[in-house]
XYZ file of C-alpha atoms in Angstrom:
237
model
C -5.356 56.298 176.224
C -5.874 57.857 179.207
C -9.347 59.657 178.019
C -10.653 56.059 176.715
C -9.916 55.035 180.585
C -11.554 57.883 181.705
C -14.424 57.671 179.420
C -14.871 53.722 180.627
C -14.285 55.193 184.571
C -17.347 57.427 183.769
C -19.933 55.501 182.542
C -19.296 52.461 185.361
C -19.765 55.319 187.542
C -23.001 56.075 185.685
C -24.366 52.521 185.527
C -23.737 52.494 189.203
C -25.567 55.777 189.549
C -28.771 54.434 187.336
C -28.666 51.048 189.666
C -28.774 52.744 192.838
C -31.545 55.205 191.780
C -33.759 52.321 190.209
C -33.803 50.663 193.750
C -33.804 53.871 195.938
C -37.110 55.443 194.207
C -40.566 54.037 194.403
C -42.052 51.244 192.287
C -45.131 51.971 190.168
C -46.470 49.213 192.190
C -45.577 51.563 194.726
C -47.810 54.270 193.446
C -50.447 52.309 192.712
C -50.901 51.573 196.190
C -50.804 54.827 197.550
C -53.980 55.436 195.182
C -55.923 52.170 196.159
C -55.226 52.223 199.831
C -55.375 55.058 202.501
C -53.379 55.084 205.558
C -55.388 55.787 208.694
C -54.393 57.371 211.623
C -55.735 58.113 215.373
C -56.623 61.857 216.257
C -57.914 62.822 219.572
C -59.902 65.734 219.290
C -58.730 68.547 221.886
C -56.350 66.495 223.742
C -59.954 64.249 224.828
C -58.561 61.058 225.045
C -62.814 59.654 224.639
C -62.879 61.384 221.380
C -61.003 59.436 218.878
C -61.482 60.073 215.261
C -59.692 59.020 211.918
C -57.665 60.663 209.241
C -56.325 59.455 206.146
C -52.682 60.083 204.935
C -50.434 58.872 201.780
C -53.463 59.717 199.461
C -51.751 60.709 195.816
C -54.423 63.432 195.912
C -53.703 66.168 198.418
C -57.122 67.278 197.116
C -58.956 63.935 197.707
C -57.146 63.587 201.332
C -58.157 66.991 202.420
C -61.845 66.324 201.147
C -61.868 63.070 203.151
C -60.298 64.855 206.305
C -62.571 67.620 206.359
C -65.594 65.078 206.306
C -64.277 63.286 209.481
C -63.151 66.153 211.007
C -66.275 67.497 211.113
C -68.037 64.373 212.253
C -65.674 64.764 215.390
C -66.877 68.277 216.135
C -70.475 67.338 216.040
C -69.239 64.626 218.753
C -67.666 67.374 220.953
C -70.711 69.431 220.824
C -72.625 66.387 221.879
C -70.444 65.610 224.843
C -70.645 69.410 225.722
C -74.165 69.277 226.003
C -74.641 66.020 227.589
C -72.305 67.577 230.252
C -74.143 70.512 230.539
C -77.195 68.698 231.228
C -75.850 66.299 233.511
C -74.278 69.067 235.592
C -77.183 71.148 235.822
C -79.132 68.003 237.603
C -75.875 67.480 240.311
C -78.428 69.412 242.838
C -81.153 67.236 242.336
C -82.371 65.237 245.621
C -82.344 62.116 243.054
C -78.382 62.442 242.864
C -78.188 61.990 246.544
C -80.381 58.789 246.518
C -79.577 57.173 243.284
C -76.109 58.588 242.181
C -75.654 56.048 239.305
C -79.001 58.198 237.797
C -76.899 61.403 237.443
C -73.670 59.755 235.999
C -72.696 60.309 232.433
C -69.770 59.412 230.145
C -69.180 59.672 226.393
C -67.129 57.748 223.489
C -66.090 58.420 220.098
C -64.142 55.451 218.612
C -64.100 53.987 214.820
C -62.938 51.283 212.737
C -61.738 50.512 209.494
C -63.970 48.110 207.448
C -62.347 48.381 203.609
C -59.585 49.702 202.890
C -58.370 48.720 199.206
C -59.066 49.135 195.533
C -59.608 52.723 195.568
C -61.919 52.739 198.618
C -62.196 53.331 201.872
C -64.769 52.426 204.494
C -64.911 53.859 208.007
C -67.553 53.591 210.840
C -67.578 56.118 213.374
C -69.280 54.993 216.935
C -70.701 57.770 218.884
C -71.724 56.483 222.500
C -73.303 57.959 225.592
C -74.171 57.189 229.010
C -77.003 59.518 230.749
C -77.571 57.745 233.814
C -80.056 54.586 233.427
C -79.748 50.765 233.018
C -77.273 51.402 230.205
C -75.887 53.463 227.453
C -76.867 54.012 223.879
C -74.947 55.045 220.748
C -74.774 55.757 217.170
C -73.073 54.150 214.286
C -71.962 56.480 211.310
C -70.583 54.984 208.017
C -68.168 56.812 205.691
C -66.967 55.521 202.657
C -64.785 57.178 200.492
C -62.886 57.315 197.009
C -59.569 57.645 197.304
C -58.611 59.242 194.086
C -61.395 62.053 193.982
C -62.414 62.221 197.723
C -66.163 61.700 196.683
C -68.222 60.778 199.819
C -70.167 57.764 198.686
C -73.821 57.268 199.901
C -75.900 54.164 199.377
C -77.362 55.526 196.234
C -74.514 55.324 194.586
C -74.942 51.680 194.577
C -78.230 51.110 194.674
C -78.643 53.374 191.739
C -82.343 52.866 191.341
C -86.089 52.257 193.719
C -85.587 48.515 191.991
C -82.169 48.027 193.364
C -83.691 49.236 196.724
C -86.753 46.996 196.813
C -83.901 44.131 195.961
C -82.184 44.352 198.328
C -84.893 45.178 200.993
C -86.367 41.451 199.982
C -83.148 39.960 200.226
C -82.690 41.514 204.104
C -86.151 40.872 204.861
C -85.484 37.461 203.756
C -82.323 36.897 205.864
C -83.957 38.748 209.275
C -86.713 36.187 208.915
C -84.426 32.964 208.697
C -82.371 34.634 212.053
C -85.493 35.591 214.043
C -83.313 34.229 217.247
C -81.458 37.896 216.302
C -83.960 40.086 214.823
C -87.479 41.524 215.516
C -90.287 39.348 214.494
C -91.345 39.732 210.546
C -94.571 41.230 212.044
C -92.791 44.307 213.817
C -90.567 44.704 210.640
C -93.360 44.597 208.064
C -92.797 48.463 207.549
C -88.988 47.983 207.099
C -87.198 49.323 203.683
C -83.712 49.993 202.805
C -83.447 53.581 202.349
C -80.625 55.791 201.438
C -80.134 56.759 205.221
C -79.203 52.910 205.993
C -75.666 52.879 207.201
C -73.627 50.384 205.125
C -69.528 50.000 204.209
C -68.126 47.986 201.195
C -66.667 44.429 201.237
C -65.038 42.039 199.061
C -68.461 40.689 197.504
C -70.301 43.715 197.413
C -71.599 45.549 200.600
C -72.617 45.283 204.230
C -75.532 46.969 206.035
C -74.908 48.069 209.372
C -78.316 49.105 211.527
C -78.883 51.005 214.776
C -79.530 49.884 218.116
C -83.250 48.846 218.217
C -83.604 49.450 214.723
C -84.003 46.112 213.509
C -83.161 43.728 216.639
C -83.506 43.912 220.524
C -80.657 46.801 222.320
C -78.623 43.310 223.618
C -77.902 42.732 219.624
C -76.193 46.069 219.464
C -75.212 46.920 215.458
C -76.144 43.903 213.744
C -74.473 43.465 210.253
C -75.916 41.770 207.363
C -73.777 41.318 203.868
C -75.282 42.057 200.821
C -73.545 40.286 197.845
C -73.307 42.483 194.527
C -74.856 39.602 192.586
C -78.432 40.628 194.940
C -78.419 44.557 192.906
C -76.113 44.188 189.743
């Protein structure tokens, strides 16, 4: 009789333990989420608060995570090198009489920042902005897009989406048509006659396709900054 009671008690304990484990362990959905979306954290390079860059974490594949973070780290290392070169060049000018007469002409600044534009469905798109000021009326910036597969760590280029010359042609036609309809933003059409979307055009993923982001002065006046044109997947598929 005692054995029966102990058996029932042990079964009860096992059922309670199983129930506890089922609530404690991450669900399959949680595991799936870790492979379809990344946690993006902000780092500062060499304790320089003006040099901020992203790193991803929480990926199921440590190999993929290392690949992605290596590419992003390489970018900020380049930013740091550019900052040091700017600093060296501007400090050499400090003795110039021009600096005494026009102090602003010899001032300088450098910042690196980023924005996460897409982070779902196994992909992440990050824009990194490098901005520098070396005297004069205003500074200048450069935007670099990074698009990755969160499962493999593959670094996507635009050619992974526009896989043929015909697709590039279709997107170029769509973009030029959009620009001509928004002449208040973009340069006049005759200036953009030779414009083409190519493998070096910066882009990021969207829910409906891709977005192309352009450099300062590339397709519009400086005041516009980095104009963006969204291209639906129906244009190139």
